[in-house]
């Protein structure tokens, strides 16, 4: 039985660069499935844990934990180190979302929204030619794709508000990696050698100076030193985040973007604010899911899908699939999930419905009314669930309501020894963002403007379409799919910290890891490593990674699902699971080359 939702208003709280206006978001307590007995309480972890997409960034975070920092300090140290060692997505010139969940302090979990904003003068007209036709890639490759960066203000605010150590200590590992250099890993070497990346980065000359020797990309193991970036990071310590907005780096950002034909002005930078928001809250099988509200669509879609699936008999279906496997004489291998075509059909249809709502209703809530109450109402979700039939339904429509990420984002998860959690996703949008580097300061600017629905019906780089809610407006934040999430045991104790890169595949990746862990009882490593699928309403087909059981694929086809098996990988989940009474377990997705490390 689903429990009735309770709603509590949350308000935008002021912080050092917070918005000069207040608006109300609603935290939704979506449905909870059967009540679980939590008399055996999770203990707080004895050792902190960091998981990120680069071992040197993970190491930086752990070092900060070992120096007495908490999860916020370690998350910021890891994110800053990623700017240096993972320039595809780690950034000063992009933005993101972080969720901070303190343990037993009596304080509420907080979301920091440091998403980029559109320059005031930017309009959809900038992306069409004289004939009024959409110009592909203008929002991705050129200066017009650059949104006002949120990362310097966001990372600083997170550390200042929640951290324990001085900022200069937390930024130190990143400065050292930039000044002294680090060995290029095979993943970065491959990315820089790709012809399209090379062309984009060499175009402006600046990134070429930093990453290439002439036009030669560095091989794996070669040491990459970034003195300009080290200088920018040192200025960050000396002058605080304002240096990127009203200071000399901000000036360089505005001047260089304008010199290339962009419309980002000094006033766009000085008016940038980090928003401090209430976490979006829902329940799944007795667990409390804490995640991010709009302007990311990730949290809403995650809660919608989990809520919808909560009402399907997933446990019965799992047990029946396991029994069938035994009867057939092919018992499931250890660690495998007992999946069935019927259960996968529910997963896919729930995603389809959530992504239909995403396209129609979600955008920056400071500019459009986002009908969170309707989208997360258990009653409405039940109605949507009932609408799911036995066959695929590509014709679903967005919910009628009363109120009328290449994949190179990156995610990091931290849990400290006091049980505080920080889940942070940050991005330049596509790999290496706009490819446009701020002269003299060695960091790349984002191409987040492509996340707007630039023209109605024209898909963005992730194939996502949208409408009015996510149309470009000056000062507005483009809709995101970032889904940094923390799950608590129903009380104060953190059970899971997770998130992923991957554009819209962030949402499906996070959903599937939660489902595999909580419904199919896979180990965290198996849940993260298992093949994924993705459905985003438009285009109507469902993509599957390689590695799915062909019989399950056939079962989906039998239900009229259009299936495309794709070579590319979906997401890169960085997750921590806190075992009962033990140390936390961390898993960095085997799809990429990150690492999980506990305090020593
Ligand atoms: N830029 C990818 C996202 O925010 O979803």
Coordinates of C-alpha atoms and ligand atoms in Angstrom, one line a residue:
X1 CA 0.0 0.0 0.0
X2 CA 1.2 3.4 -0.8
X3 CA 1.3 6.0 1.9
X4 CA -0.3 9.4 1.2
X5 CA 2.2 12.0 0.4
X6 CA 3.0 14.8 2.8
X7 CA 4.4 18.0 1.5
X8 CA 6.5 20.5 3.3
X9 CA 7.6 23.8 1.8
X10 CA 11.2 24.6 1.5
X11 CA 12.6 28.0 0.8
X12 CA 15.6 29.3 -1.0
X13 CA 18.0 30.2 1.8
X14 CA 20.5 33.0 1.6
X15 CA 24.2 32.3 1.3
X16 CA 27.2 34.2 0.2
X17 CA 26.1 34.3 -3.4
X18 CA 22.5 33.3 -3.0
X19 CA 19.6 34.5 -5.2
X20 CA 18.3 37.9 -4.2
X21 CA 14.7 36.6 -4.2
X22 CA 12.9 33.8 -2.5
X23 CA 10.9 31.1 -4.1
X24 CA 9.3 28.1 -2.7
X25 CA 9.9 24.5 -3.7
X26 CA 8.0 21.6 -2.3
X27 CA 9.7 18.6 -0.8
X28 CA 7.6 15.7 -1.6
X29 CA 7.3 12.6 0.5
X30 CA 6.3 10.2 -2.2
X31 CA 4.9 6.8 -1.6
X32 CA 6.5 4.2 0.7
X33 CA 6.2 0.5 0.0
X34 CA 5.8 -2.1 2.8
X35 CA 7.1 -1.0 6.1
X36 CA 10.5 -2.4 6.9
X37 CA 11.9 -3.3 10.3
X38 CA 14.9 -1.0 11.0
X39 CA 15.4 -2.2 14.5
X40 CA 18.8 -3.3 13.4
X41 CA 20.2 0.1 12.8
X42 CA 23.0 1.0 10.5
X43 CA 26.0 2.2 12.3
X44 CA 27.8 5.3 11.3
X45 CA 30.9 4.4 9.2
X46 CA 34.2 4.0 11.0
X47 CA 36.2 5.2 8.1
X48 CA 35.4 7.8 5.5
X49 CA 35.2 6.9 1.8
X50 CA 35.6 8.8 -1.4
X51 CA 34.6 7.6 -4.9
X52 CA 35.3 9.5 -8.1
X53 CA 36.1 9.1 -11.7
X54 CA 39.9 9.6 -11.2
X55 CA 42.2 7.9 -8.7
X56 CA 44.2 11.0 -8.1
X57 CA 41.1 13.0 -7.3
X58 CA 39.8 10.2 -5.0
X59 CA 43.2 10.3 -3.3
X60 CA 42.9 14.1 -2.9
X61 CA 39.6 13.7 -1.2
X62 CA 40.8 10.9 1.2
X63 CA 43.9 13.0 2.1
X64 CA 41.5 15.8 3.2
X65 CA 39.5 13.4 5.3
X66 CA 42.7 12.2 6.9
X67 CA 43.6 15.8 7.7
X68 CA 40.4 16.1 9.7
X69 CA 38.1 17.4 6.9
X70 CA 34.5 16.2 6.7
X71 CA 32.6 15.0 3.6
X72 CA 32.1 18.6 2.3
X73 CA 35.8 19.4 2.5
X74 CA 36.6 16.1 0.8
X75 CA 34.0 16.6 -1.9
X76 CA 35.4 20.0 -2.7
X77 CA 39.0 18.8 -2.7
X78 CA 38.0 15.9 -5.0
X79 CA 36.0 18.2 -7.4
X80 CA 38.9 20.7 -7.6
X81 CA 41.4 17.9 -8.3
X82 CA 39.1 16.7 -11.0
X83 CA 39.4 20.1 -12.7
X84 CA 43.1 19.3 -13.1
X85 CA 43.2 15.5 -13.8
X86 CA 39.8 15.1 -15.5
X87 CA 39.5 18.2 -17.8
X88 CA 36.8 16.4 -19.9
X89 CA 34.3 17.2 -17.1
X90 CA 36.0 18.3 -13.9
X91 CA 35.8 22.1 -14.1
X92 CA 36.0 25.7 -12.9
X93 CA 34.1 26.8 -16.0
X94 CA 31.0 24.7 -15.6
X95 CA 28.4 24.0 -12.9
X96 CA 26.6 21.3 -11.1
X97 CA 24.6 20.3 -8.1
X98 CA 25.6 19.0 -4.7
X99 CA 23.5 17.5 -1.9
X100 CA 24.8 17.7 1.6
X101 CA 23.3 15.3 4.2
X102 CA 24.6 16.0 7.7
X103 CA 24.5 13.2 10.2
X104 CA 22.5 13.7 13.5
X105 CA 23.2 17.4 13.7
X106 CA 19.6 18.3 13.6
X107 CA 20.2 20.3 10.4
X108 CA 18.2 19.6 7.3
X109 CA 19.9 18.2 4.2
X110 CA 20.7 21.0 1.7
X111 CA 21.1 21.1 -2.1
X112 CA 23.5 23.6 -3.6
X113 CA 22.5 24.5 -7.2
X114 CA 25.5 25.9 -9.0
X115 CA 24.1 25.3 -12.4
X116 CA 25.2 27.8 -15.1
X117 CA 22.8 30.6 -16.3
X118 CA 22.1 31.9 -19.8
X119 CA 23.7 35.3 -20.5
X120 CA 21.0 38.1 -20.3
X121 CA 21.3 38.9 -24.0
X122 CA 21.1 35.3 -25.3
X123 CA 18.0 34.3 -27.2
X124 CA 16.9 31.4 -29.5
X125 CA 17.6 33.7 -32.5
X126 CA 21.3 33.3 -31.9
X127 CA 21.0 29.6 -33.0
X128 CA 19.2 30.1 -36.3
X129 CA 20.5 31.3 -39.6
X130 CA 19.1 34.1 -41.9
X131 CA 16.5 31.7 -43.2
X132 CA 15.4 31.0 -39.6
X133 CA 16.8 27.5 -39.7
X134 CA 18.5 25.9 -36.7
X135 CA 22.3 25.8 -37.0
X136 CA 23.4 22.5 -35.6
X137 CA 26.3 22.5 -33.1
X138 CA 26.3 26.3 -32.6
X139 CA 25.2 25.7 -29.0
X140 CA 27.9 23.1 -28.5
X141 CA 31.1 24.4 -30.2
X142 CA 31.0 28.1 -30.2
X143 CA 31.1 30.9 -27.7
X144 CA 27.3 31.1 -27.8
X145 CA 27.1 27.8 -26.0
X146 CA 28.8 29.1 -22.9
X147 CA 26.7 29.6 -19.8
X148 CA 27.8 31.7 -16.8
X149 CA 30.0 29.3 -14.8
X150 CA 28.7 28.2 -11.4
X151 CA 31.4 26.0 -10.1
X152 CA 33.8 28.5 -8.4
X153 CA 30.9 30.0 -6.4
X154 CA 29.3 26.6 -5.8
X155 CA 32.3 24.7 -4.6
X156 CA 33.4 27.7 -2.4
X157 CA 29.9 27.9 -0.9
X158 CA 29.7 24.2 -0.2
X159 CA 33.1 24.3 1.6
X160 CA 32.5 27.5 3.4
X161 CA 29.1 26.6 4.7
X162 CA 29.6 22.9 5.5
X163 CA 33.3 22.3 5.7
X164 CA 35.6 22.2 8.7
X165 CA 39.0 23.0 7.2
X166 CA 40.3 26.3 5.8
X167 CA 39.7 26.5 2.0
X168 CA 43.4 27.0 1.3
X169 CA 44.0 23.5 2.7
X170 CA 41.2 21.9 0.7
X171 CA 42.4 23.4 -2.6
X172 CA 46.0 22.4 -2.0
X173 CA 46.0 18.9 -3.7
X174 CA 44.5 20.5 -6.8
X175 CA 47.2 23.2 -6.9
X176 CA 49.9 20.6 -6.5
X177 CA 48.5 18.4 -9.3
X178 CA 48.4 21.4 -11.6
X179 CA 51.8 22.9 -10.7
X180 CA 53.8 19.6 -10.5
X181 CA 51.8 17.7 -13.1
X182 CA 50.4 14.2 -13.1
X183 CA 50.7 11.3 -15.5
X184 CA 48.0 11.3 -18.2
X185 CA 45.8 8.2 -17.8
X186 CA 44.8 6.2 -20.9
X187 CA 41.2 7.5 -20.7
X188 CA 42.4 11.2 -21.0
X189 CA 45.0 10.2 -23.6
X190 CA 42.3 8.6 -25.8
X191 CA 40.0 11.5 -25.3
X192 CA 42.6 14.1 -26.4
X193 CA 43.7 12.0 -29.4
X194 CA 40.1 11.8 -30.8
X195 CA 40.0 13.8 -34.0
X196 CA 36.9 15.8 -33.2
X197 CA 38.2 16.7 -29.8
X198 CA 41.6 17.6 -31.2
X199 CA 39.9 19.8 -33.8
X200 CA 37.7 21.6 -31.3
X201 CA 40.5 22.1 -28.7
X202 CA 43.1 23.3 -31.2
X203 CA 40.7 25.7 -32.9
X204 CA 41.0 28.5 -30.3
X205 CA 44.7 27.8 -29.7
X206 CA 44.5 28.2 -26.0
X207 CA 43.5 24.7 -25.0
X208 CA 46.0 23.5 -27.6
X209 CA 48.8 25.1 -25.7
X210 CA 47.8 23.4 -22.5
X211 CA 46.9 19.9 -23.7
X212 CA 49.0 19.4 -26.9
X213 CA 52.5 19.9 -28.1
X214 CA 52.0 21.4 -31.5
X215 CA 49.2 19.1 -32.6
X216 CA 50.5 16.1 -30.8
X217 CA 48.4 14.8 -28.0
X218 CA 50.0 13.4 -24.9
X219 CA 50.4 9.7 -24.5
X220 CA 49.3 7.7 -21.5
X221 CA 51.9 8.2 -18.7
X222 CA 53.3 11.5 -20.0
X223 CA 53.3 14.2 -17.3
X224 CA 50.8 17.0 -17.9
X225 CA 51.8 20.3 -16.1
X226 CA 49.2 23.1 -16.1
X227 CA 50.8 26.3 -14.7
X228 CA 48.0 28.6 -15.9
X229 CA 45.4 26.5 -14.1
X230 CA 47.7 26.4 -11.0
X231 CA 47.7 30.2 -11.2
X232 CA 43.9 30.4 -11.4
X233 CA 43.6 28.1 -8.4
X234 CA 46.1 30.2 -6.4
X235 CA 44.1 33.3 -7.3
X236 CA 41.0 31.4 -6.1
X237 CA 42.7 31.0 -2.6
X238 CA 44.0 34.6 -2.5
X239 CA 40.9 36.4 -3.6
X240 CA 38.0 34.0 -3.2
X241 CA 35.3 33.1 -5.8
X242 CA 34.7 36.7 -6.7
X243 CA 37.9 36.6 -8.8
X244 CA 35.9 34.5 -11.3
X245 CA 33.0 36.9 -11.3
X246 CA 33.9 40.5 -10.6
X247 CA 37.7 40.0 -10.6
X248 CA 40.4 39.6 -13.2
X249 CA 39.4 36.1 -14.2
X250 CA 35.8 37.1 -14.7
X251 CA 37.0 40.0 -16.9
X252 CA 39.1 37.5 -18.9
X253 CA 36.0 35.2 -19.3
X254 CA 33.8 38.0 -20.6
X255 CA 36.3 39.6 -22.8
X256 CA 37.5 36.4 -24.4
X257 CA 33.9 35.0 -25.0
X258 CA 32.9 38.4 -26.6
X259 CA 36.0 38.5 -28.7
X260 CA 34.9 35.2 -30.3
X261 CA 31.4 36.5 -31.0
X262 CA 29.6 35.4 -27.7
X263 CA 27.2 37.6 -25.7
X264 CA 28.3 36.8 -22.2
X265 CA 28.9 40.2 -20.4
X266 CA 30.6 41.2 -17.2
X267 CA 27.2 41.9 -15.6
X268 CA 26.1 38.2 -16.3
X269 CA 29.1 37.2 -14.2
X270 CA 28.6 39.6 -11.3
X271 CA 24.9 38.8 -11.1
X272 CA 25.5 35.0 -10.8
X273 CA 24.2 33.4 -7.6
X274 CA 24.4 29.9 -6.1
X275 CA 20.9 28.7 -5.0
X276 CA 20.6 26.9 -1.7
X277 CA 17.6 24.7 -1.9
X278 CA 15.7 22.1 0.1
X279 CA 16.3 18.5 -1.0
X280 CA 13.6 16.7 -2.8
X281 CA 12.5 13.8 -0.6
X282 CA 10.8 10.6 -1.5
X283 CA 10.4 7.1 -0.2
X284 CA 11.2 3.7 -1.8
X285 CA 10.7 0.5 0.1
X286 CA 11.0 2.3 3.4
X287 CA 14.2 4.1 2.4
X288 CA 14.4 7.9 2.3
X289 CA 15.6 9.1 -1.0
X290 CA 17.2 12.6 -0.9
X291 CA 17.9 14.2 -4.2
X292 CA 18.0 17.4 -6.2
X293 CA 15.0 19.5 -7.3
X294 CA 14.7 21.5 -10.6
X295 CA 16.5 23.1 -12.4
X296 CA 17.6 19.5 -12.6
X297 CA 15.1 17.0 -13.8
X298 CA 17.1 14.2 -12.3
X299 CA 15.5 14.1 -8.8
X300 CA 11.9 14.4 -10.1
X301 CA 12.4 11.6 -12.7
X302 CA 14.2 9.4 -10.1
X303 CA 11.3 9.8 -7.6
X304 CA 8.6 9.4 -10.3
X305 CA 10.2 6.1 -11.6
X306 CA 10.8 4.6 -8.2
X307 CA 7.4 5.6 -7.0
X308 CA 5.8 4.1 -10.0
X309 CA 7.8 0.9 -9.7
X310 CA 7.0 0.6 -6.0
X311 CA 3.4 -0.3 -6.9
X312 CA 4.3 -3.1 -9.2
X313 CA 4.9 -6.6 -7.7
X314 CA 8.6 -6.5 -8.3
X315 CA 9.4 -9.0 -5.5
X316 CA 6.9 -11.6 -6.7
X317 CA 8.3 -11.1 -10.2
X318 CA 11.9 -11.5 -9.0
X319 CA 11.0 -14.7 -7.1
X320 CA 9.2 -16.1 -10.0
X321 CA 12.1 -15.4 -12.3
X322 CA 14.5 -17.1 -9.9
X323 CA 12.2 -20.1 -9.6
X324 CA 11.9 -20.4 -13.4
X325 CA 15.7 -20.3 -13.7
X326 CA 16.0 -23.2 -11.2
X327 CA 13.3 -25.2 -13.0
X328 CA 14.9 -24.7 -16.4
X329 CA 18.1 -26.3 -15.0
X330 CA 20.0 -23.0 -15.6
X331 CA 20.1 -21.4 -12.1
X332 CA 21.3 -17.8 -12.0
X333 CA 25.0 -17.3 -11.5
X334 CA 26.0 -15.9 -8.0
X335 CA 25.4 -12.1 -7.9
X336 CA 23.1 -12.0 -10.9
X337 CA 19.7 -10.3 -10.6
X338 CA 16.6 -12.4 -11.1
X339 CA 15.1 -10.3 -13.9
X340 CA 12.2 -11.0 -16.1
X341 CA 10.9 -9.4 -19.3
X342 CA 7.8 -8.3 -17.4
X343 CA 9.9 -6.5 -14.8
X344 CA 12.1 -4.8 -17.4
X345 CA 8.9 -3.8 -19.3
X346 CA 7.8 -1.9 -16.1
X347 CA 11.2 -0.3 -15.8
X348 CA 11.1 0.9 -19.4
X349 CA 7.5 2.2 -19.3
X350 CA 8.1 4.0 -16.0
X351 CA 11.1 5.8 -17.5
X352 CA 9.2 6.6 -20.7
X353 CA 6.4 8.3 -18.6
X354 CA 8.9 10.2 -16.5
X355 CA 10.8 11.5 -19.5
X356 CA 7.6 12.6 -21.2
X357 CA 6.9 14.8 -18.2
X358 CA 10.5 16.0 -18.2
X359 CA 10.1 17.3 -21.8
X360 CA 6.8 19.0 -21.1
X361 CA 6.9 20.4 -17.6
X362 CA 10.5 20.8 -16.3
X363 CA 12.6 23.9 -16.4
X364 CA 14.2 26.5 -14.2
X365 CA 11.5 27.1 -11.4
X366 CA 12.6 30.7 -11.1
X367 CA 11.2 31.3 -14.7
X368 CA 8.5 28.7 -15.1
X369 CA 6.0 27.1 -12.8
X370 CA 7.2 23.5 -12.3
X371 CA 4.2 21.4 -11.1
X372 CA 6.1 19.4 -8.6
X373 CA 3.1 18.7 -6.5
X374 CA 1.3 17.0 -9.5
X375 CA 4.4 15.3 -10.9
X376 CA 5.2 13.6 -7.5
X377 CA 1.7 13.1 -6.2
X378 CA 1.3 9.4 -5.3
X379 CA -2.2 9.4 -6.4
X380 CA -1.3 10.7 -9.9
X381 CA 1.6 8.3 -10.1
X382 CA -0.7 5.5 -9.3
X383 CA -2.9 6.5 -12.1
X384 CA 0.1 6.6 -14.4
X385 CA 1.1 3.1 -13.2
X386 CA -2.4 1.8 -14.0
X387 CA -2.0 3.1 -17.5
X388 CA 1.0 0.8 -18.1
X389 CA -0.3 -2.2 -20.1
X390 CA 1.3 -5.4 -21.2
X391 CA 2.9 -3.9 -24.3
X392 CA 5.3 -1.0 -25.0
X393 CA 3.4 2.3 -25.4
X394 CA 5.5 4.8 -27.4
X395 CA 2.4 7.0 -27.6
X396 CA 2.3 8.1 -24.0
X397 CA 1.7 11.7 -23.3
X398 CA 3.1 14.0 -20.6
X399 CA 1.0 14.2 -17.5
X400 CA -1.8 16.9 -17.7
X401 CA -1.3 19.1 -14.7
X402 CA -3.3 21.9 -13.1
X403 CA -0.7 24.5 -13.6
X404 CA -0.6 25.3 -17.0
X405 CA 24.8 15.0 -20.8
X406 CA 29.2 13.0 -25.0
X407 CA 28.3 12.1 -21.6
X408 CA 31.1 14.0 -19.9
X409 CA 29.6 15.1 -16.7
X410 CA 31.4 13.7 -13.6
X411 CA 30.2 12.6 -10.2
X412 CA 31.8 12.0 -6.8
X413 CA 30.4 10.5 -3.6
X414 CA 31.8 11.0 -0.1
X415 CA 30.9 9.6 3.3
X416 CA 32.9 10.7 6.3
X417 CA 33.5 8.9 9.5
X418 CA 30.9 10.9 11.3
X419 CA 28.3 9.7 8.8
X420 CA 27.9 13.0 6.9
X421 CA 27.4 12.5 3.1
X422 CA 28.1 14.7 0.1
X423 CA 27.0 13.6 -3.4
X424 CA 28.2 16.0 -6.1
X425 CA 27.7 16.0 -9.9
X426 CA 29.4 18.6 -12.0
X427 CA 29.8 19.2 -15.7
X428 CA 31.0 21.3 -18.6
X429 CA 28.2 19.5 -20.5
X430 CA 29.8 17.6 -23.4
X431 CA 33.4 16.3 -23.2
X432 CA 35.8 19.3 -22.7
X433 CA 32.7 21.6 -22.8
X434 CA 32.8 24.3 -25.5
X435 CA 36.5 23.5 -26.0
X436 CA 37.0 27.2 -25.3
X437 CA 39.7 28.0 -22.7
X438 CA 40.0 31.2 -20.7
X439 CA 43.2 32.8 -21.9
X440 CA 45.9 32.9 -19.2
X441 CA 43.9 30.8 -16.7
X442 CA 44.0 27.3 -18.3
X443 CA 40.4 26.2 -17.7
X444 CA 37.7 25.3 -20.1
X445 CA 34.2 26.9 -20.4
X446 CA 31.0 24.9 -20.6
X447 CA 28.6 24.5 -23.5
X448 CA 25.6 24.1 -21.2
X449 CA 23.3 26.3 -23.4
X450 CA 22.7 23.2 -25.5
X451 CA 20.7 21.8 -22.5
X452 CA 18.0 24.4 -23.2
X453 CA 15.2 23.4 -25.6
X454 CA 16.6 25.9 -28.1
X455 CA 13.8 25.4 -30.6
X456 CA 10.7 23.4 -29.8
X457 CA 11.0 19.9 -31.2
X458 CA 14.7 20.2 -32.1
X459 CA 16.6 17.6 -30.1
X460 CA 19.7 18.6 -28.2
X461 CA 22.9 16.6 -28.2
X462 CA 21.3 14.0 -26.0
X463 CA 18.3 13.7 -28.3
X464 CA 16.2 15.4 -25.7
X465 CA 13.4 17.7 -26.8
X466 CA 11.5 20.2 -24.7
X467 CA 9.2 23.1 -24.9
X468 CA 8.3 26.4 -23.3
X469 CA 9.4 25.3 -19.8
X470 CA 13.0 24.9 -20.9
X471 CA 13.2 27.7 -23.5
X472 CA 16.2 30.0 -23.4
X473 CA 15.8 33.2 -21.4
X474 CA 18.5 35.5 -20.1
X475 CA 19.5 34.5 -16.5
X476 CA 17.7 31.2 -16.7
X477 CA 19.3 27.9 -15.9
X478 CA 19.1 25.2 -18.5
X479 CA 17.3 22.0 -17.4
X480 CA 19.7 19.3 -16.2
X481 CA 19.6 15.6 -15.7
X482 CA 22.1 15.6 -12.9
X483 CA 20.9 13.4 -10.0
X484 CA 23.3 13.4 -7.0
X485 CA 21.4 11.4 -4.5
X486 CA 21.8 10.2 -0.9
X487 CA 19.6 7.4 0.6
X488 CA 19.0 7.1 4.3
X489 CA 17.7 4.1 6.2
X490 CA 14.5 5.7 7.2
X491 CA 16.2 7.4 10.1
X492 CA 19.3 9.5 10.1
X493 CA 21.8 6.9 8.9
X494 CA 23.1 7.1 5.3
X495 CA 22.8 3.9 3.4
X496 CA 23.8 4.9 -0.1
X497 CA 25.5 7.9 -1.8
X498 CA 25.5 7.9 -5.5
X499 CA 25.2 9.7 -8.9
X500 CA 26.6 9.5 -12.4
X501 CA 27.5 11.4 -15.5
X502 CA 25.7 10.6 -18.8
X503 CA 23.2 13.3 -19.8
X504 CA 19.7 11.8 -19.5
X505 CA 21.4 8.4 -18.9
X506 CA 22.3 9.8 -15.5
X507 CA 18.7 9.3 -14.4
X508 CA 18.3 5.8 -15.7
X509 CA 21.8 4.7 -14.4
X510 CA 21.0 5.9 -10.9
X511 CA 17.5 4.3 -11.0
X512 CA 18.9 0.9 -12.1
X513 CA 21.7 0.8 -9.4
X514 CA 19.1 1.5 -6.7
X515 CA 16.7 -1.1 -8.1
X516 CA 19.4 -3.7 -8.4
X517 CA 20.7 -3.1 -4.9
X518 CA 17.4 -2.7 -3.1
X519 CA 15.0 -4.9 -5.0
X520 CA 17.3 -7.6 -6.5
X521 CA 19.8 -7.6 -3.6
X522 CA 22.9 -7.5 -5.8
X523 CA 26.2 -6.5 -4.3
X524 CA 27.1 -2.9 -5.0
X525 CA 29.8 -4.0 -7.4
X526 CA 27.3 -6.2 -9.3
X527 CA 24.6 -3.5 -9.3
X528 CA 27.0 -0.9 -10.7
X529 CA 28.7 -3.2 -13.2
X530 CA 25.5 -4.8 -14.6
X531 CA 24.4 -3.8 -18.1
X532 CA 22.0 -0.8 -18.3
X533 CA 19.1 0.2 -20.4
X534 CA 17.7 3.6 -21.2
X535 CA 14.4 5.0 -22.3
X536 CA 13.7 8.7 -22.6
X537 CA 10.3 8.9 -24.3
X538 CA 11.7 10.6 -27.4
X539 CA 13.2 8.9 -29.4
X540 CA 10.8 6.1 -28.7
X541 CA 13.2 3.2 -28.8
X542 CA 14.9 1.7 -25.7
X543 CA 18.7 1.5 -25.8
X544 CA 20.4 -1.4 -24.2
X545 CA 24.1 -1.8 -23.4
X546 CA 25.8 -4.9 -24.6
X547 CA 25.7 -7.8 -22.2
X548 CA 22.0 -8.3 -21.6
X549 CA 20.6 -11.8 -21.6
X550 CA 19.2 -12.3 -25.2
X551 CA 16.2 -14.0 -23.8
X552 CA 15.3 -10.9 -21.8
X553 CA 15.7 -8.8 -24.9
X554 CA 13.4 -11.1 -26.8
X555 CA 10.8 -10.8 -23.9
X556 CA 10.9 -7.0 -24.4
X557 CA 10.5 -7.3 -28.1
X558 CA 7.5 -9.7 -27.6
X559 CA 6.0 -6.7 -25.7
X560 CA 6.5 -4.5 -28.8
X561 CA 9.5 -2.6 -27.4
X562 CA 11.8 -1.3 -30.1
X563 CA 15.2 -2.3 -28.8
X564 CA 18.6 -1.0 -29.9
X565 CA 21.7 -2.6 -28.5
X566 CA 24.3 0.1 -28.5
X567 CA 28.1 -0.2 -28.2
X568 CA 28.5 2.9 -26.1
X569 CA 28.4 2.7 -22.3
X570 CA 25.7 4.3 -20.2
X571 CA 26.7 6.5 -17.2
X572 CA 29.6 5.9 -14.8
X573 CA 28.1 5.5 -11.3
X574 CA 30.2 6.5 -8.4
X575 CA 28.5 4.9 -5.3
X576 CA 29.0 4.2 -1.6
X577 CA 26.9 1.7 0.2
X578 CA 27.1 1.4 4.0
X579 CA 27.0 -2.2 5.1
X580 CA 25.2 -3.0 8.3
X581 CA 27.7 -2.4 11.2
X582 CA 30.7 -2.2 8.9
X583 CA 32.9 0.0 6.9
X584 CA 31.3 1.6 3.8
X585 CA 31.8 -0.1 0.5
X586 CA 32.7 2.1 -2.5
X587 CA 32.4 1.3 -6.1
X588 CA 33.6 3.3 -9.0
X589 CA 31.9 2.2 -12.2
X590 CA 34.1 -0.3 -14.2
X591 CA 32.9 1.5 -17.4
X592 CA 35.5 4.1 -16.7
X593 CA 38.8 4.3 -14.8
X594 CA 37.9 5.9 -11.4
X595 CA 38.5 4.6 -8.0
X596 CA 37.0 4.1 -4.5
X597 CA 39.2 4.6 -1.5
X598 CA 38.7 4.5 2.2
X599 CA 40.6 6.5 4.8
X600 CA 43.7 4.5 5.9
Ligands
LIG1 N1 24.8 18.7 -19.1 C1 24.1 17.6 -18.8 C2 23.1 17.8 -17.8 O1 23.1 18.7 -17.0 O2 22.1 17.0 -17.8

